[in-house]
Short mmCIF file of C-alpha atoms in Angstrom, two decimals:
data_model
loop_
_atom_site.label_atom_id
_atom_site.label_comp_id
_atom_site.label_asym_id
_atom_site.label_seq_id
_atom_site.Cartn_x
_atom_site.Cartn_y
_atom_site.Cartn_z
CA UNK T 461 -29.03 46.69 51.28
CA UNK T 462 -32.81 46.79 50.95
CA UNK T 463 -34.60 48.50 53.80
CA UNK T 464 -37.82 47.03 55.11
CA UNK T 465 -40.98 48.64 56.44
CA UNK T 466 -44.04 47.18 58.14
CA UNK T 467 -47.18 49.27 57.67
CA UNK T 468 -49.90 48.52 60.21
CA UNK T 469 -53.24 49.42 58.65
CA UNK T 470 -54.32 49.11 55.03
CA UNK T 471 -56.49 52.21 54.91
CA UNK T 472 -55.92 55.34 52.86
CA UNK T 473 -52.80 56.53 54.70
CA UNK T 474 -51.26 53.09 54.99
CA UNK T 475 -51.67 52.29 51.29
CA UNK T 476 -50.37 55.70 50.22
CA UNK T 477 -47.30 55.17 52.40
CA UNK T 478 -46.70 51.73 50.97
CA UNK T 479 -46.82 53.03 47.39
CA UNK T 480 -44.38 55.83 48.21
CA UNK T 481 -41.94 53.63 50.10
CA UNK T 482 -41.86 51.02 47.35
CA UNK T 483 -41.12 53.75 44.81
CA UNK T 484 -38.22 54.80 47.05
CA UNK T 485 -36.79 51.28 46.97
CA UNK T 486 -38.15 49.90 50.24
CA UNK T 487 -39.49 46.42 50.77
CA UNK T 488 -42.94 46.89 52.30
CA UNK T 489 -45.55 44.69 53.93
CA UNK T 490 -48.97 46.06 54.92
CA UNK T 491 -50.84 44.33 57.73
CA UNK T 492 -54.60 44.92 57.52
CA UNK T 493 -57.05 43.71 60.16
CA UNK T 494 -60.03 43.38 57.77
CA UNK T 495 -60.39 40.42 55.48
CA UNK T 496 -60.97 42.49 52.32
CA UNK T 497 -61.20 46.03 51.08
CA UNK T 498 -64.58 47.63 51.86
CA UNK T 499 -67.23 47.56 49.14
CA UNK T 500 -69.47 50.22 50.69
CA UNK T 501 -68.76 53.64 52.08
CA UNK T 502 -69.65 57.28 51.75
CA UNK T 503 -67.89 59.94 49.73
CA UNK T 504 -64.73 61.91 50.45
CA UNK T 505 -63.71 65.35 49.28
CA UNK T 506 -60.15 65.21 47.97
CA UNK T 507 -58.68 68.70 48.01
CA UNK T 508 -56.03 69.93 45.54
CA UNK T 509 -53.11 69.48 47.96
CA UNK T 510 -54.00 65.82 48.41
CA UNK T 511 -54.52 65.39 44.67
CA UNK T 512 -51.01 66.72 44.09
CA UNK T 513 -49.71 64.22 46.63
CA UNK T 514 -51.54 61.44 44.78
CA UNK T 515 -49.97 62.70 41.53
CA UNK T 516 -46.60 62.14 43.19
CA UNK T 517 -47.58 58.51 43.73
CA UNK T 518 -48.66 58.15 40.11
CA UNK T 519 -52.34 57.59 40.91
CA UNK T 520 -53.81 61.10 40.83
CA UNK T 521 -55.33 60.67 37.39
CA UNK T 522 -57.00 57.41 38.36
CA UNK T 523 -58.46 59.01 41.49
CA UNK T 524 -59.86 61.93 39.50
CA UNK T 525 -61.38 59.49 36.99
CA UNK T 526 -62.97 57.50 39.82
CA UNK T 527 -64.80 60.57 41.14
CA UNK T 528 -66.18 63.86 39.93
CA UNK T 529 -65.34 67.51 40.53
CA UNK T 530 -67.38 69.38 43.13
CA UNK T 531 -69.06 72.17 41.22
CA UNK T 532 -70.54 74.21 44.03
CA UNK T 533 -71.83 74.14 47.56
CA UNK T 534 -73.29 76.20 50.35
CA UNK T 535 -74.02 76.23 54.05
CA UNK T 536 -77.72 76.88 54.58
CA UNK T 537 -80.31 77.28 57.28
CA UNK T 538 -83.11 74.70 57.62
CA UNK T 539 -85.47 76.87 55.54
CA UNK T 540 -82.97 76.80 52.66
CA UNK T 541 -81.67 80.35 52.99
CA UNK T 542 -77.92 80.66 52.57
CA UNK T 543 -75.48 81.44 55.31
CA UNK T 544 -72.49 81.34 52.98
CA UNK T 545 -71.60 80.01 49.53
CA UNK T 546 -68.62 77.67 49.18
CA UNK T 547 -66.69 79.21 46.31
CA UNK T 548 -65.28 76.29 44.32
CA UNK T 549 -64.28 78.70 41.54
CA UNK T 550 -61.93 80.36 44.01
CA UNK T 551 -60.38 77.00 44.82
CA UNK T 552 -59.91 76.32 41.10
CA UNK T 553 -58.39 79.74 40.51
CA UNK T 554 -55.95 79.42 43.42
CA UNK T 555 -54.94 75.81 42.97
CA UNK T 556 -55.66 74.88 39.35
CA UNK T 557 -58.50 72.48 40.04
CA UNK T 558 -61.50 71.97 42.31
CA UNK T 559 -62.16 69.48 45.05
CA UNK T 560 -62.89 66.00 43.68
CA UNK T 561 -65.54 63.81 45.26
CA UNK T 562 -64.73 60.11 45.35
CA UNK T 563 -66.14 57.24 47.39
CA UNK T 564 -63.92 55.64 50.01
CA UNK T 565 -64.10 52.18 48.33
CA UNK T 566 -63.12 53.69 44.98
CA UNK T 567 -60.14 55.54 46.47
CA UNK T 568 -58.95 52.45 48.33
CA UNK T 569 -59.38 50.43 45.14
CA UNK T 570 -57.13 52.79 43.18
CA UNK T 571 -54.46 52.76 45.88
CA UNK T 572 -54.51 48.98 46.31
CA UNK T 573 -54.24 48.41 42.55
CA UNK T 574 -51.00 50.40 42.56
CA UNK T 575 -49.41 47.75 44.80
CA UNK T 576 -48.32 44.27 43.70
CA UNK T 577 -50.34 41.31 44.93
CA UNK T 578 -49.21 40.11 48.32
CA UNK T 579 -47.99 43.45 49.66
CA UNK T 580 -51.23 43.85 51.63
CA UNK T 581 -51.87 40.97 54.01
CA UNK T 582 -55.56 40.94 54.83
CA UNK T 583 -56.91 39.37 58.00
CA UNK T 584 -53.68 40.15 59.87
CA UNK T 585 -54.35 42.26 62.97
CA UNK T 586 -51.32 43.60 64.85
CA UNK T 587 -51.81 44.21 68.54
CA UNK T 588 -48.14 44.20 69.59
CA UNK T 589 -45.49 45.82 67.40
CA UNK T 590 -42.49 44.57 69.38
CA UNK T 591 -41.57 41.91 66.83
CA UNK T 592 -42.20 44.22 63.88
CA UNK T 593 -39.94 46.88 65.38
CA UNK T 594 -37.18 44.33 65.84
CA UNK T 595 -37.47 42.84 62.36
CA UNK T 596 -37.97 46.00 60.26
CA UNK T 597 -36.12 49.25 59.77
CA UNK T 598 -39.36 51.23 60.16
CA UNK T 599 -42.85 50.49 61.45
CA UNK T 600 -45.65 52.77 60.22
CA UNK T 601 -48.65 53.09 62.54
CA UNK T 602 -51.58 53.74 60.21
CA UNK T 603 -54.06 51.86 62.38
CA UNK T 604 -56.69 54.53 62.61
CA UNK T 605 -58.50 56.59 65.18
CA UNK T 606 -58.39 53.88 67.85
CA UNK T 607 -54.69 53.17 67.26
CA UNK T 608 -53.34 50.57 69.67
CA UNK T 609 -49.81 51.46 68.63
CA UNK T 610 -50.35 55.07 69.66
CA UNK T 611 -51.56 53.94 73.07
CA UNK T 612 -48.64 51.57 73.48
CA UNK T 613 -46.15 54.32 72.68
CA UNK T 614 -47.72 57.35 74.36
CA UNK T 615 -50.14 55.95 76.93
CA UNK T 616 -53.78 56.66 77.67
CA UNK T 617 -53.20 60.37 78.30
CA UNK T 618 -53.24 60.99 74.55
CA UNK T 619 -56.61 59.44 73.85
CA UNK T 620 -59.93 60.00 72.14
CA UNK T 621 -62.22 62.71 73.46
CA UNK T 622 -65.91 62.97 72.66
CA UNK T 623 -66.69 65.99 70.48
CA UNK T 624 -70.29 66.30 71.65
CA UNK T 625 -72.13 64.90 68.65
CA UNK T 626 -73.13 61.66 66.98
CA UNK T 627 -73.34 61.17 63.21
CA UNK T 628 -75.24 59.02 60.74
CA UNK T 629 -73.61 58.51 57.32
CA UNK T 630 -75.17 56.93 54.28
CA UNK T 631 -75.81 56.98 50.55
CA UNK T 632 -79.13 57.36 48.78
CA UNK T 633 -80.39 56.51 45.31
CA UNK T 634 -81.03 60.11 44.39
CA UNK T 635 -79.67 62.66 41.93
CA UNK T 636 -78.33 65.91 43.33
CA UNK T 637 -75.90 68.27 41.64
CA UNK T 638 -75.27 70.70 44.49
CA UNK T 639 -73.59 69.75 47.74
CA UNK T 640 -73.31 71.43 51.06
CA UNK T 641 -74.40 71.50 54.67
CA UNK T 642 -77.43 72.79 56.49
CA UNK T 643 -76.96 74.10 60.04
CA UNK T 644 -79.81 74.19 62.52
CA UNK T 645 -79.74 74.38 66.30
CA UNK T 646 -77.51 71.57 67.52
CA UNK T 647 -78.09 69.70 64.26
CA UNK T 648 -76.53 69.54 60.79
CA UNK T 649 -77.28 67.72 57.56
CA UNK T 650 -74.92 67.36 54.59
CA UNK T 651 -75.34 66.09 51.04
CA UNK T 652 -72.80 65.66 48.24
CA UNK T 653 -73.21 64.00 44.84
CA UNK T 654 -71.38 60.70 44.43
CA UNK T 655 -72.27 60.02 40.81
CA UNK T 656 -75.27 59.52 38.55
CA UNK T 657 -78.22 58.58 40.71
CA UNK T 658 -76.22 58.47 43.97
CA UNK T 659 -75.94 60.98 46.81
CA UNK T 660 -73.85 60.89 49.97
CA UNK T 661 -75.48 62.21 53.11
CA UNK T 662 -74.72 62.64 56.77
CA UNK T 663 -76.74 63.83 59.75
CA UNK T 664 -75.15 65.19 62.93
CA UNK T 665 -76.92 65.68 66.26
CA UNK T 666 -75.53 67.27 69.41
CA UNK T 667 -76.10 64.62 72.06
CA UNK T 668 -74.57 62.94 75.10
CA UNK T 669 -71.91 60.33 74.40
CA UNK T 670 -73.36 56.90 73.49
CA UNK T 671 -76.72 58.55 72.80
CA UNK T 672 -79.43 56.22 71.65
CA UNK T 673 -82.60 57.99 70.52
CA UNK T 674 -85.95 56.89 71.89
CA UNK T 675 -87.23 56.43 68.34
CA UNK T 676 -85.76 54.15 65.70
CA UNK T 677 -82.99 55.87 63.76
CA UNK T 678 -85.07 56.65 60.62
CA UNK T 679 -87.92 58.10 62.69
CA UNK T 680 -85.52 60.12 64.84
CA UNK T 681 -83.88 61.64 61.77
CA UNK T 682 -87.25 62.42 60.19
CA UNK T 683 -88.37 64.04 63.45
CA UNK T 684 -85.36 66.37 63.45
CA UNK T 685 -84.71 66.92 59.75
CA UNK T 686 -87.90 65.91 57.94
CA UNK T 687 -89.19 69.51 57.68
CA UNK T 688 -85.87 70.93 56.44
CA UNK T 689 -85.41 72.10 52.86
CA UNK T 690 -85.12 69.83 49.81
CA UNK T 691 -83.49 67.41 49.11
CA UNK T 692 -83.20 66.42 52.79
CA UNK T 693 -86.70 64.90 53.15
CA UNK T 694 -86.21 62.97 49.90
CA UNK T 695 -82.88 61.60 51.17
CA UNK T 696 -84.50 60.41 54.39
CA UNK T 697 -87.35 58.79 52.46
CA UNK T 698 -84.69 56.47 51.02
CA UNK T 699 -83.22 55.54 54.41
CA UNK T 700 -84.43 51.94 54.15
CA UNK T 701 -82.34 51.36 51.01
CA UNK T 702 -79.28 53.23 52.28
CA UNK T 703 -76.19 51.63 53.77
CA UNK T 704 -76.03 53.65 57.01
CA UNK T 705 -73.41 53.73 59.75
CA UNK T 706 -73.75 55.64 63.02
CA UNK T 707 -71.00 56.58 65.44
CA UNK T 708 -70.00 59.20 67.95
CA UNK T 709 -67.52 61.86 66.81
CA UNK T 710 -64.17 61.87 68.61
CA UNK T 711 -60.87 63.68 68.31
CA UNK T 712 -57.41 63.11 69.74
CA UNK T 713 -56.48 65.20 72.79
CA UNK T 714 -54.08 66.30 73.98
CA UNK T 715 -52.04 66.44 70.78
CA UNK T 716 -49.08 64.10 70.53
CA UNK T 717 -45.63 65.50 71.41
CA UNK T 718 -44.14 63.68 68.43
CA UNK T 719 -45.29 61.64 65.43
CA UNK T 720 -42.34 59.28 65.87
CA UNK T 721 -40.97 57.09 68.64
CA UNK T 722 -37.82 55.11 67.97
CA UNK T 723 -38.30 53.49 64.57
CA UNK T 724 -42.10 53.95 64.57
CA UNK T 725 -43.90 56.71 62.66
CA UNK T 726 -47.57 57.53 63.17
CA UNK T 727 -49.76 59.03 60.49
CA UNK T 728 -53.37 59.78 59.63
CA UNK T 729 -55.95 59.32 62.37
CA UNK T 730 -53.43 57.43 64.50
CA UNK T 731 -51.40 60.64 64.73
CA UNK T 732 -53.99 63.43 64.59
CA UNK T 733 -57.57 62.16 64.66
CA UNK T 734 -59.71 65.22 64.02
CA UNK T 735 -63.41 65.95 63.78
CA UNK T 736 -64.69 65.74 60.19
CA UNK T 737 -65.73 69.38 60.01
CA UNK T 738 -63.14 70.45 57.43
CA UNK T 739 -63.37 67.25 55.38
CA UNK T 740 -59.61 66.84 55.67
CA UNK T 741 -59.07 63.49 57.42
CA UNK T 742 -58.41 61.44 54.28
CA UNK T 743 -56.49 64.27 52.62
CA UNK T 744 -54.07 64.69 55.50
CA UNK T 745 -53.50 60.93 55.73
CA UNK T 746 -52.51 60.91 52.05
CA UNK T 747 -50.17 63.86 52.48
CA UNK T 748 -48.68 62.25 55.61
CA UNK T 749 -47.94 59.05 53.72
CA UNK T 750 -46.31 60.81 50.78
CA UNK T 751 -44.24 63.03 53.09
CA UNK T 752 -43.06 60.06 55.16
CA UNK T 753 -41.99 58.13 52.08
CA UNK T 754 -40.11 61.15 50.73
CA UNK T 755 -38.37 61.80 54.05
CA UNK T 756 -37.29 58.15 54.20
CA UNK T 757 -35.94 58.11 50.65
CA UNK T 758 -32.45 59.06 51.85
CA UNK T 759 -29.98 56.83 53.60
CA UNK T 760 -30.47 57.96 57.20
CA UNK T 761 -33.67 56.51 58.66
CA UNK T 762 -33.45 58.40 61.96
CA UNK T 763 -32.94 61.71 60.16
CA UNK T 764 -35.83 60.91 57.84
CA UNK T 765 -38.18 60.26 60.73
CA UNK T 766 -37.17 63.53 62.38
CA UNK T 767 -37.78 65.38 59.12
CA UNK T 768 -41.23 63.80 58.80
CA UNK T 769 -42.17 64.90 62.31
CA UNK T 770 -40.98 68.46 61.65
CA UNK T 771 -42.88 68.66 58.38
CA UNK T 772 -46.22 67.18 59.36
CA UNK T 773 -46.90 67.55 63.08
CA UNK T 774 -47.57 71.26 63.43
CA UNK T 775 -49.66 71.71 60.24
CA UNK T 776 -51.91 68.74 61.00
CA UNK T 777 -52.34 69.73 64.64
CA UNK T 778 -53.32 73.25 63.58
CA UNK T 779 -55.85 71.78 61.17
CA UNK T 780 -57.24 69.50 63.88
CA UNK T 781 -57.66 72.51 66.18
CA UNK T 782 -59.45 74.44 63.44
CA UNK T 783 -61.77 71.49 62.74
CA UNK T 784 -62.65 71.31 66.43
CA UNK T 785 -63.41 75.04 66.48
CA UNK T 786 -65.81 74.62 63.54
CA UNK T 787 -67.35 71.65 65.33
CA UNK T 788 -68.01 73.82 68.37
CA UNK T 789 -69.53 76.55 66.19
CA UNK T 790 -71.84 74.09 64.48
CA UNK T 791 -73.22 72.94 67.84
CA UNK T 792 -74.13 76.46 68.95
CA UNK T 793 -77.62 76.87 70.38
CA UNK T 794 -77.49 80.62 71.04
CA UNK T 795 -76.26 83.73 69.21
CA UNK T 796 -76.80 82.10 65.83
CA UNK T 797 -76.47 85.37 63.85
CA UNK T 798 -73.03 85.84 65.40
CA UNK T 799 -72.15 82.23 64.56
CA UNK T 800 -73.17 82.79 60.95
CA UNK T 801 -71.13 86.00 60.69
CA UNK T 802 -68.02 84.30 62.07
CA UNK T 803 -68.52 81.42 59.63
CA UNK T 804 -68.77 83.81 56.66
CA UNK T 805 -65.61 85.60 57.77
CA UNK T 806 -63.70 82.33 58.20
CA UNK T 807 -64.66 81.05 54.76
CA UNK T 808 -63.86 84.38 53.13
CA UNK T 809 -60.22 83.73 54.04
CA UNK T 810 -60.34 80.64 51.85
CA UNK T 811 -60.87 76.95 52.56
CA UNK T 812 -57.98 74.55 53.15
CA UNK T 813 -56.76 73.24 49.83
#
């Protein structure tokens, strides 16, 4: 008898889950609120562990081809001096390959192309999973950071908490070969290459929740970052031609007591929304999806869901806690030499891969 799964959310985690479940013999339907896949979006760093998970889905090669390897990086001060170098050679030595940089639309495109037409139903929001739970063996909540399914199952106590900063994200028509972050006082700026002639960038400011600067966004960013080292001023000079989004940074707290409830499994941001400070949100959603599909490949659905929770909850919650710690460090306004020393020590232990 064919088992059926409803996946709520056609983002990175939802599509990865759908591919894995179909390979395990499940009949899958993905319900996606948006009308189409996005055509714009900034870049993602896909770490080796997530690339291996994508290999298990048969799409790792296509994802690598859609992006480019990250050659190097550093965390700097506003004057350009280095706090610490991000050793991509160490990542390659330990794990056989570096981080790959790929745009969100490109990654979603690869994942969606691995599914037959009709599996993803666009323009189909799901606000109440009661019927889906009744009609399917498993419901997968991959509905993102503001997950309504999570709230329905666990209540408002496990909700989004403001992390103390707001972020602008965009792309610029600019060549840059070296990526990394620059840390000032209550402010950060990051750049990563996306491809020939394209650069991803993001700017983070410590601010009250729902902060709206007195100046227009471009002028506010130039006021804070315009005197920082190259290529930051050049990136901001191209603000008018960038596709820019701005939002407050949130994380899930307190952590969920379980990633499953009955026949529902939560994954990705719905399960463990974390601050973006480790660049692991997309990676962990991919690994979640692959793990869930593997755990459900046997005959006992309840046992599979328990196995998924055991495998993924503690590692992802530890990573979310680490990301929040880095977020707090990056917002420091005092004792900056101590902050820099702690950061060097943390990175000397090796980045998550």
